[in-house]
Coordinates of C-alpha atoms and ligand atoms in Angstrom, one line a residue:
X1 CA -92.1 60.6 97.3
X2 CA -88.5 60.7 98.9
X3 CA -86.8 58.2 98.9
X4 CA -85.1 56.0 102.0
X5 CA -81.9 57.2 101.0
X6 CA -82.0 60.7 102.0
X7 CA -82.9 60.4 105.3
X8 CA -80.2 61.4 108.3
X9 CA -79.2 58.2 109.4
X10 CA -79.6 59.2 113.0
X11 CA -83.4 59.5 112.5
X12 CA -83.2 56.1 110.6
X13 CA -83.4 53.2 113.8
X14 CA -84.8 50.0 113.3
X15 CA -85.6 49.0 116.8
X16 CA -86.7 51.7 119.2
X17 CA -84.9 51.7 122.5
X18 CA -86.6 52.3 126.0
X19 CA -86.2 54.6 129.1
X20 CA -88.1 54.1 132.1
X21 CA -88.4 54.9 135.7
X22 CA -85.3 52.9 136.4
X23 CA -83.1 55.3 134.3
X24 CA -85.1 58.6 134.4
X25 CA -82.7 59.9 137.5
X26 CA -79.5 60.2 134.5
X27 CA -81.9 61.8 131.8
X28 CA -83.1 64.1 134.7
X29 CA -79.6 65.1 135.2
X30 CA -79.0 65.8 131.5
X31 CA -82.0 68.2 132.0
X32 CA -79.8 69.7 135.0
X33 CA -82.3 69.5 138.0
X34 CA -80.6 69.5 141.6
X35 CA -81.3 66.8 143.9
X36 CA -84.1 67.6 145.8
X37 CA -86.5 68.4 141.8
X38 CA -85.0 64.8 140.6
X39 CA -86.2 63.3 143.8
X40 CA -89.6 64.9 143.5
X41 CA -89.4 63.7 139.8
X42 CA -89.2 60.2 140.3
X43 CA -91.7 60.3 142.9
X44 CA -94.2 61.5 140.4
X45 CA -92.8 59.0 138.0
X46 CA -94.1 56.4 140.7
X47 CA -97.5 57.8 140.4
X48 CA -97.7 58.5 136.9
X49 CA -96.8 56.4 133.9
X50 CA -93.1 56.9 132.2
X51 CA -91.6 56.2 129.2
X52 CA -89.8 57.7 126.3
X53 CA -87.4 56.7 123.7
X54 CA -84.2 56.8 122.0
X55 CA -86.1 59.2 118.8
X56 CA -87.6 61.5 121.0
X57 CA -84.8 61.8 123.3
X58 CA -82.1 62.1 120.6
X59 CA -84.2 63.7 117.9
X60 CA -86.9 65.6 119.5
X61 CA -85.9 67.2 122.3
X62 CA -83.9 70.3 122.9
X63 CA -81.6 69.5 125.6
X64 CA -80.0 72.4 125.8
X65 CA -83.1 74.3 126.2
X66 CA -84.5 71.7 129.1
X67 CA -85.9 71.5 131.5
X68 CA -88.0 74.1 129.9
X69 CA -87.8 72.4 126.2
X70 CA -91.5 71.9 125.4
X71 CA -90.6 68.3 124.5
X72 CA -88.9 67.8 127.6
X73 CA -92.1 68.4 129.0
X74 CA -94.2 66.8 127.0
X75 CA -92.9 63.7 128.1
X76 CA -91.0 63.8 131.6
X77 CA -92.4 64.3 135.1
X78 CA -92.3 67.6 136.5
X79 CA -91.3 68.0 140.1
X80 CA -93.8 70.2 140.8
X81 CA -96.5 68.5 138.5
X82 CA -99.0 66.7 141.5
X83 CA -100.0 68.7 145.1
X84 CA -96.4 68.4 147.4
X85 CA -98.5 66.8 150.0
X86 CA -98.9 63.6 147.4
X87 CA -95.4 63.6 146.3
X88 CA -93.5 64.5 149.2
X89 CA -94.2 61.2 151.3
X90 CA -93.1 59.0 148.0
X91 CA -90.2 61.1 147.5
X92 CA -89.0 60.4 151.5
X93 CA -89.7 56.8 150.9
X94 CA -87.5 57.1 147.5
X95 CA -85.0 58.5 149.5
X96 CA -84.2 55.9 151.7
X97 CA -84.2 53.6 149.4
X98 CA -87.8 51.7 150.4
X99 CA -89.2 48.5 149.8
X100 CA -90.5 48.9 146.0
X101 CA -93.9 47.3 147.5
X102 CA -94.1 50.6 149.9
X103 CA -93.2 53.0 147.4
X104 CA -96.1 50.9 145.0
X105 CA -98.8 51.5 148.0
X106 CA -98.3 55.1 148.6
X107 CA -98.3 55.8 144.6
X108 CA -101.6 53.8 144.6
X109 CA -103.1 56.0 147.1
X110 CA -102.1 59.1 145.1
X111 CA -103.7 57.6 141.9
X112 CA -107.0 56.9 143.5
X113 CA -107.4 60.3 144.2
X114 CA -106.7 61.6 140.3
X115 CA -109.9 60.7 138.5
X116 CA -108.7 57.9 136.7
X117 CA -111.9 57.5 134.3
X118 CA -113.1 60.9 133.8
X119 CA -116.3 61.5 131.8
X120 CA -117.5 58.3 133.1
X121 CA -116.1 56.3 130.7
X122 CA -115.8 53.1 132.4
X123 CA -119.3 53.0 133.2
X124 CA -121.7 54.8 131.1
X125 CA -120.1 53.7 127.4
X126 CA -119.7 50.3 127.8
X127 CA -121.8 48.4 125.0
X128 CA -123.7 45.2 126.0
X129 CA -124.5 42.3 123.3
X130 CA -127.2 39.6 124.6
X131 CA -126.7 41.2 128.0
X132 CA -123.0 40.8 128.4
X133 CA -121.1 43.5 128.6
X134 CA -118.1 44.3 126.1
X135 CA -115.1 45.6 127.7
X136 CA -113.0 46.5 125.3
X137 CA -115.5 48.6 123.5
X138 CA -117.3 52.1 123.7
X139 CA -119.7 53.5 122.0
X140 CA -121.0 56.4 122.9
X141 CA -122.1 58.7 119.8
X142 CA -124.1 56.7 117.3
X143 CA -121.9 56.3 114.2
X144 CA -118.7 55.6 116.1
X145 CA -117.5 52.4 117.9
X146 CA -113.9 52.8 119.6
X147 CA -112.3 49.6 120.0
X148 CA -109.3 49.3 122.7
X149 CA -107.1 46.4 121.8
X150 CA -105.1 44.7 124.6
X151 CA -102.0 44.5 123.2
X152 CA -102.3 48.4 122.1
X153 CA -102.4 50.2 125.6
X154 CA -99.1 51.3 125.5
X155 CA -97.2 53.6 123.5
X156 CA -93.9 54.4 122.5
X157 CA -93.4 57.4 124.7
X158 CA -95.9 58.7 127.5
X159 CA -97.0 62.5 127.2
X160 CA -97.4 63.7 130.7
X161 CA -100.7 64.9 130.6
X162 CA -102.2 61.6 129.5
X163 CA -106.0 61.7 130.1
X164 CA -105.6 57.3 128.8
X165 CA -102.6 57.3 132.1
X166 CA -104.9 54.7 133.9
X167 CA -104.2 52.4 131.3
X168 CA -100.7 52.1 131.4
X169 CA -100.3 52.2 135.2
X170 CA -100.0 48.5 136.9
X171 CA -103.6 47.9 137.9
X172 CA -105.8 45.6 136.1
X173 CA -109.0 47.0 137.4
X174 CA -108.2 50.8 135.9
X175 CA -107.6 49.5 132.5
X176 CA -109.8 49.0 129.4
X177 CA -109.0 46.7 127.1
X178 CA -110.5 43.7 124.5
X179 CA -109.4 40.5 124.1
X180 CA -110.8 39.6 121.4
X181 CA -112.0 41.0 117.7
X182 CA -115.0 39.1 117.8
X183 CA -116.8 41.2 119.9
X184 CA -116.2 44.4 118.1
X185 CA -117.4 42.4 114.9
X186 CA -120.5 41.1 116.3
X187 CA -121.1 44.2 117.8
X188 CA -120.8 46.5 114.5
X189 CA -122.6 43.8 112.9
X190 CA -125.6 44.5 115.1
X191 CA -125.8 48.2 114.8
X192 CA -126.1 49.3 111.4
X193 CA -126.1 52.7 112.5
X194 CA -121.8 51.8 113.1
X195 CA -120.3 53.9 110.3
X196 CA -116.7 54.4 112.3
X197 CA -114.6 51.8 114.4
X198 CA -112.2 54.1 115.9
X199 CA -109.2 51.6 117.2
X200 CA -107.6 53.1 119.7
X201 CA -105.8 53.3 122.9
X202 CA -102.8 53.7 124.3
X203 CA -101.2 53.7 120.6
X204 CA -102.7 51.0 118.2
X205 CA -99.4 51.4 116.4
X206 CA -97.1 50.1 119.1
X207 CA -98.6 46.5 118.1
X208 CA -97.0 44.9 115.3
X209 CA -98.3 45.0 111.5
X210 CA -99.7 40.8 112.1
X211 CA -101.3 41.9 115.3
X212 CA -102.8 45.3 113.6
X213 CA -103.9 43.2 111.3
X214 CA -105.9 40.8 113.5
X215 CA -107.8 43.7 114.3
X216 CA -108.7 45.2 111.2
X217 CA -108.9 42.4 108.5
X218 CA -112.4 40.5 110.2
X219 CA -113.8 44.6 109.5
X220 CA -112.9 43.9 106.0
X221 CA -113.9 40.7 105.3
X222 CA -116.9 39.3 107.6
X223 CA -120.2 39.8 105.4
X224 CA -122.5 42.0 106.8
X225 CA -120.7 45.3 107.7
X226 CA -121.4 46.8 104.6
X227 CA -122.8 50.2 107.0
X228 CA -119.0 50.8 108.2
X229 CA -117.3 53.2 106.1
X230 CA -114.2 54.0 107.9
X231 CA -111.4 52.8 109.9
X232 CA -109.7 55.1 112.2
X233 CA -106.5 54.5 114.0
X234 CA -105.8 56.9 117.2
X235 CA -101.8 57.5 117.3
X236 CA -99.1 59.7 118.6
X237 CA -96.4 57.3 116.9
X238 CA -96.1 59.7 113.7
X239 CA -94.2 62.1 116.6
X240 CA -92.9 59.2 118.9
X241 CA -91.9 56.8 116.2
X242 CA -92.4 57.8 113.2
X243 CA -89.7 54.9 111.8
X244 CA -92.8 53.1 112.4
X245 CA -93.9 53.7 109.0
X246 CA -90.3 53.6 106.9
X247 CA -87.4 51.6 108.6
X248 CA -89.2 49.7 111.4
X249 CA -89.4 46.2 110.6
X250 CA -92.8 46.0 109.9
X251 CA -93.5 49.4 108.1
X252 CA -94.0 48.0 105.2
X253 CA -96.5 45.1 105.8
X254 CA -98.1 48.1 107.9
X255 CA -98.8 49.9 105.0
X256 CA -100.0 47.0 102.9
X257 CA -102.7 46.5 105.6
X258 CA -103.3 49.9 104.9
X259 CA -104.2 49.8 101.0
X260 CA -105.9 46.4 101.9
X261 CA -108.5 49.0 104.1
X262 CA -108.5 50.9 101.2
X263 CA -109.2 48.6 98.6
X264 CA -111.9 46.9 100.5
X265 CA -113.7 51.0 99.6
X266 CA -113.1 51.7 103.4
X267 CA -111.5 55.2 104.5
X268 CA -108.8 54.7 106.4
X269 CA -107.6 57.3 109.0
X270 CA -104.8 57.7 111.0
X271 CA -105.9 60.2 113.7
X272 CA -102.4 61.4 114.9
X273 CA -101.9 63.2 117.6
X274 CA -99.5 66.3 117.0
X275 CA -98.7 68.5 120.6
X276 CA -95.5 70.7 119.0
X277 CA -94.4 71.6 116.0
X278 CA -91.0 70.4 116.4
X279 CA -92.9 66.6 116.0
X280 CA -92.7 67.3 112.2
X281 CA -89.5 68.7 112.0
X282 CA -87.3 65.7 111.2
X283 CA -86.8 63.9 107.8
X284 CA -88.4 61.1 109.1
X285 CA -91.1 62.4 110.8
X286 CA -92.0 64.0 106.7
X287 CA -91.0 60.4 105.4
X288 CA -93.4 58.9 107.5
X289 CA -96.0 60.7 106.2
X290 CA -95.7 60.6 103.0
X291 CA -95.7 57.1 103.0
X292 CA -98.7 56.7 105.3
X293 CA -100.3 59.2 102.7
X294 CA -99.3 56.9 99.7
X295 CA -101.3 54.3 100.8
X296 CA -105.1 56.2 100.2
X297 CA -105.1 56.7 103.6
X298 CA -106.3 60.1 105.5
X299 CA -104.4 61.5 108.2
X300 CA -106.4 63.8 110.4
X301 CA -104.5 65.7 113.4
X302 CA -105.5 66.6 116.6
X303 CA -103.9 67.3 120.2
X304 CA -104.7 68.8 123.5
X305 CA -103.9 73.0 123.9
X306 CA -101.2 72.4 127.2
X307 CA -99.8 75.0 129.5
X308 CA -96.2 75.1 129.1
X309 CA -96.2 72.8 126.5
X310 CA -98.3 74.5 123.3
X311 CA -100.0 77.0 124.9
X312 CA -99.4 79.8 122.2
X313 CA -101.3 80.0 118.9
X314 CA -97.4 80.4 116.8
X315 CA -97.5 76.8 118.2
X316 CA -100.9 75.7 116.4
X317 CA -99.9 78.0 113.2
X318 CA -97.2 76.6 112.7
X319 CA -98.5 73.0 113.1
X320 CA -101.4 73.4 111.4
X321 CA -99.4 75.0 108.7
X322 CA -96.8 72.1 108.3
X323 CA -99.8 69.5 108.3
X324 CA -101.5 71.0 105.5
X325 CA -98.1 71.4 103.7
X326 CA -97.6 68.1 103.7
X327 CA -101.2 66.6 103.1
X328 CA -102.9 66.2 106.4
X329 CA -106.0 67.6 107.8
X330 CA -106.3 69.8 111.1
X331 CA -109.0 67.4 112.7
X332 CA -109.7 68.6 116.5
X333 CA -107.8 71.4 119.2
X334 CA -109.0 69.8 123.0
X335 CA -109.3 71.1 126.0
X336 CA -106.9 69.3 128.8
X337 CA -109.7 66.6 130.7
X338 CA -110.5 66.5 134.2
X339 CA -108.1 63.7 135.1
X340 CA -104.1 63.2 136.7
X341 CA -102.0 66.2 136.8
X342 CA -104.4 68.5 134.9
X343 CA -103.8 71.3 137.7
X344 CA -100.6 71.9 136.0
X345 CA -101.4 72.0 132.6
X346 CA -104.7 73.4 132.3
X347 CA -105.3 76.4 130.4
X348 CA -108.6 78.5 130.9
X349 CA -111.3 77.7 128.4
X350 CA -111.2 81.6 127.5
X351 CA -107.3 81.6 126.8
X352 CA -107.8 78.0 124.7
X353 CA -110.3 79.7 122.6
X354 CA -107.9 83.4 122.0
X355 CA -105.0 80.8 121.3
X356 CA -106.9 79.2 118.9
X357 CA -108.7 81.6 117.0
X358 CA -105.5 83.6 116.8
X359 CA -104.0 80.6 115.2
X360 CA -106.9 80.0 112.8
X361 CA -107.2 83.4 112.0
X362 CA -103.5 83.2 110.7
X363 CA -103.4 79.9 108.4
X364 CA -105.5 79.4 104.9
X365 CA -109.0 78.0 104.7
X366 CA -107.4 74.5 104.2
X367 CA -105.9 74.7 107.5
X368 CA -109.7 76.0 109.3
X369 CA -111.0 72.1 109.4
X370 CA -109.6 72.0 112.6
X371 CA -112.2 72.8 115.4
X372 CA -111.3 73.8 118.5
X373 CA -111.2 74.5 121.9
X374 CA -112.7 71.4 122.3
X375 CA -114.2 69.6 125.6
X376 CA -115.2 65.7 125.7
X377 CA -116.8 66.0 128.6
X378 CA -119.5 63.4 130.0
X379 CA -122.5 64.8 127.9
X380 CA -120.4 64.9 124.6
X381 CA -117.8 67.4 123.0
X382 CA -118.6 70.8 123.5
X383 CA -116.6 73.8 121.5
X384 CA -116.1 76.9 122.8
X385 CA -117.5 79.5 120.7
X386 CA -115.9 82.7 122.3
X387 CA -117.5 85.2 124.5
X388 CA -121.6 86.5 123.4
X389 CA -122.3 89.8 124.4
X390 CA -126.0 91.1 124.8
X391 CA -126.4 94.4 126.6
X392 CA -124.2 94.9 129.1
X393 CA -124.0 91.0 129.8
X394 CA -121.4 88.6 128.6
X395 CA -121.8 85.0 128.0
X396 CA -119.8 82.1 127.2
X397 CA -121.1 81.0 123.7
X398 CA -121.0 77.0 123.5
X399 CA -122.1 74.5 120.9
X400 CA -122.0 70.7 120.8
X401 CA -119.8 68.8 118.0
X402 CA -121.0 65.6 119.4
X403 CA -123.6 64.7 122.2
X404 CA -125.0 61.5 123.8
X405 CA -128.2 63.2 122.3
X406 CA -127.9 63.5 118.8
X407 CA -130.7 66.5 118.5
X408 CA -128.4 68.5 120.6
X409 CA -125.7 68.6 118.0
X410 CA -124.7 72.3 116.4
X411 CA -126.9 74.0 118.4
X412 CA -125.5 77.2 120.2
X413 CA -126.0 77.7 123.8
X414 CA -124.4 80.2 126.1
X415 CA -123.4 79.5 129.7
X416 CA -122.4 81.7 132.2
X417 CA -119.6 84.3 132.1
X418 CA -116.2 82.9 133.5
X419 CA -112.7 83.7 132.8
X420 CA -111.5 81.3 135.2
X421 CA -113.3 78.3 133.9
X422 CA -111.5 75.4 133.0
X423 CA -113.7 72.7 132.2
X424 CA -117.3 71.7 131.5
X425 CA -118.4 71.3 135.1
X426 CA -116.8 74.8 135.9
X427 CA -119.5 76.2 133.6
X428 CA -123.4 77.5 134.8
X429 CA -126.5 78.1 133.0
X430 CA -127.2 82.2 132.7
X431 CA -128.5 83.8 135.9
X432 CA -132.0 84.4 135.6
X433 CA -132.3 81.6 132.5
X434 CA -135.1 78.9 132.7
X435 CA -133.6 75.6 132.9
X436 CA -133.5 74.2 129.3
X437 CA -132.2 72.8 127.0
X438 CA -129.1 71.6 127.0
X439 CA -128.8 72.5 130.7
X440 CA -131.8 70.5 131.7
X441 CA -131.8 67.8 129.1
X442 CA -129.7 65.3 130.9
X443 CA -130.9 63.9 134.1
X444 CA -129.3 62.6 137.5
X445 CA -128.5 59.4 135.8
X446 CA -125.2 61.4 133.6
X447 CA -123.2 61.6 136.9
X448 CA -121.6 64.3 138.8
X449 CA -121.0 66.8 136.6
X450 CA -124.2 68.5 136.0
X451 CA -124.0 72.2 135.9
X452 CA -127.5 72.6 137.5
X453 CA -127.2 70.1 140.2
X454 CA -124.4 72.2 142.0
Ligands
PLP1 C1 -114.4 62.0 120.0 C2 -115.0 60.8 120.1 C3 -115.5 60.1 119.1 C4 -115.4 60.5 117.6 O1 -116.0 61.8 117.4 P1 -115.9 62.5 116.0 O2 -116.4 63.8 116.2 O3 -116.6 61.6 115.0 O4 -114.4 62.5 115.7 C5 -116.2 58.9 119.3 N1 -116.4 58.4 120.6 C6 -115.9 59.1 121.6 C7 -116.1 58.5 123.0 C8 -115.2 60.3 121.5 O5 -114.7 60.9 122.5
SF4_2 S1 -99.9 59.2 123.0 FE1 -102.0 59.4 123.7 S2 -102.5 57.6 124.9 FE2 -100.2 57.7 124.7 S3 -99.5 58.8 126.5 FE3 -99.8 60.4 124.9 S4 -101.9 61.1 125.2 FE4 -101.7 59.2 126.3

């Protein structure tokens, strides 16, 4: 393991420092956008969540290649990223300097209208316990509980295509979130068939090592929960902050609680989210691994495939390639999801799946873990399988990694030929096909999105 010592002391910060809508208009200048795209900017900063920080903005991004630097996009509105006809009107008000209160309305409006919960999450995977329900909490495959602490729905920089943006937005009744540990533990403790709490949110890792902790040591210690096997902790703060883990006050109790979860004979992952390979390019981006890795535990990567941002397979090559390198496992490639600004960044399901199997067809058998292009869509996560030809008919080939019903899982289906499709609800049975299974097998009561039902 490296030692503290030869990391660049730029990338070595303590205390991470903050930019947010109030000082975006001087980064946005740095970036070189005229007037008019800045005013746009920060009217889609109104609607949508912003933050970034001193590591990605000094570290991370190319500013001499913005405002076309994939990092630079990753993480700061585009001018041109919501319909004009949304943004225009909070851009006028902007511009003559509104009441906050009026700009705060008109963003409101524009949010309403972005799918804030897609997949139905708010409604169809929240767990009851002795008839109360468990906000806070998800389950919606069998083995796997996610857990959505309140003081964890933030994170240390926002990526723009955020499919979690509701949570970080200043209305209550949008976000998720759990008070209190006890649930999750009574919870697992009543379903044996709990092998996973997935703590998640935001970024788990933005809360503090004695906060962390509050989560995870009543997993550990209350009797009874000898069915969970493993811990996993959803992050993007190994490319956002990845002092986190080496000079951030609390890294090291942070990786104590870590050996703790594995000592107790748990797995522990950390399920970071990678979107470039530039994230692992710094000292201390390697640093933090390493010492994350040190401690037993697993880090398994993952990441949405984003126009303009990753949307070549060098891109996934070469990140897959550096995680292996350096010990971590290519988890999951998704698909953008049907919520905010995903207009701009989708890419077809078609061109997901070339990007990705040109990627995997290029990196070593310990880089093919990864599974990919990957929807979580309302049934369960579908992979895209590439195109089926019988005859003179082409089909999309499709197969479920995980579904609300378990007897579905790894079984190939085909849906209807479409270049164009960009999600699950763009996709139809075969022409001519008897409804059946998966097409038919979930009813009315799944929402919306049902191919048949359109
Ligand atoms: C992806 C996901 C999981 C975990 O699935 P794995 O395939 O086990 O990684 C659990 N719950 C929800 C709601 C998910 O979207
Ligand atoms: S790190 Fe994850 S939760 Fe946070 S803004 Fe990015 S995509 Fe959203």
């Amino acid at each position: 393991m490296t030692t503290r010592e030869t990391l660049r002391p730029i990338s070595a910060p303590a205390i991470p420092r903050f930019y947010n809508a109030a000082s975006l208009d001087g980064l946005l200048r740095r970036a070189g956008l005229a007037g008019p795209d800045r005013l746009m900017a920060r009217a889609v900063a109104a609607v949508l969540p912003f933050r970034v920080n001193d590591y990605v903005v000094d570290a991370l991004i190319d500013w001499d290649a913005a405002p076309d630097d994939p990092i630079y996009r990753l993480v700061f509105p585009q001018p041109d990223m919501l319909p004009a006809e949304q943004v225009a009107p909070i851009a006028q008000l902007l511009a003559r300097g509104a009441p906050t209160r009026e700009v705060q309305a008109a963003a409101a409006a524009v949010r309403a209208a972005l799918n804030p919960h897609p997949a139905g999450q708010r409604e169809l995977n929240v767990p009851e316990l002795a008839g109360t329900r468990l906000d806070g909490l998800q389950h919606k495959y069998p083995e796997t509980v996610l857990y959505f602490p309140a003081h964890g729905q933030t994170c240390h920089a926002y990526c723009t295509y955020c499919f979690r943006w509701a949570q970080f937005v200043q209305e209550p009744h949008l976000r998720m979130a759990s008070r209190n540990v006890d649930d999750l533990v009574r919870y697992v403790h009543a379903h044996p068939e709990v092998t996973d709490v997935l703590i998640t949110g935001g970024d788990p890792m933005v809360m503090s090592a004695e906060m962390l902790a509050r989560c995870v040591l009543p997993l550990l210690d209350e009797p009874g929960l000898g069915h969970l096997q493993s811990i996993r902790i959803g992050t993007k703060s190994l490319s956002y902050w990845p002092a986190r883990f080496v000079t951030d006050p609390g890294a090291d109790d942070t990786l104590r609680l870590f050996e703790r979860v594995v000592a107790s004979g748990r797995s522990l992952a950390l399920m970071a989210h990678y979107s470039h390979p530039r994230e692992l390019e710094t000292d201390l981006a390697e640093h933090a691994v390493r010492r994350v890795l040190a401690t037993g535990a697993v880090i398994r990567t993952q990441g949405p495939v984003i126009r303009s941002v990753n949307d070549d397979a060098g891109s996934w090559a070469a990140m897959w390639q550096r995680q292996v390198r350096l010990g971590m496992v290519p988890y999951y490639m998704f698909v953008e999801r049907d919520t905010g600004p995903r207009g701009y960044f989708e890419v077809a399901l078609l061109r997901a799946y070339e990007i990705f199997s040109a990627a995997y067809r290029s990196v070593s058998g310990l880089g093919r873990t990864v599974r990919g292009p990957v929807m979580s869509a309302t049934p369960g996560k579908v992979v895209v399988d590439g195109v089926h030809t019988v005859g003179a008919e082409k089909y999309i080939a499709l197969r479920f990694l995980q579904c609300r019903d378990p007897g579905l899982v790894n079984r190939p289906f085909l849906a209807r030929y479409d270049p164009r499709a960009c999600w699950w609800d763009d996709l139809r049975p075969p022409v001519g096909a008897a409804p059946g299974v998966p097409w038919s097998s979930w009813g009315a009561d799944h929402g919306p999105d049902i191919p048949l039902a359109r």
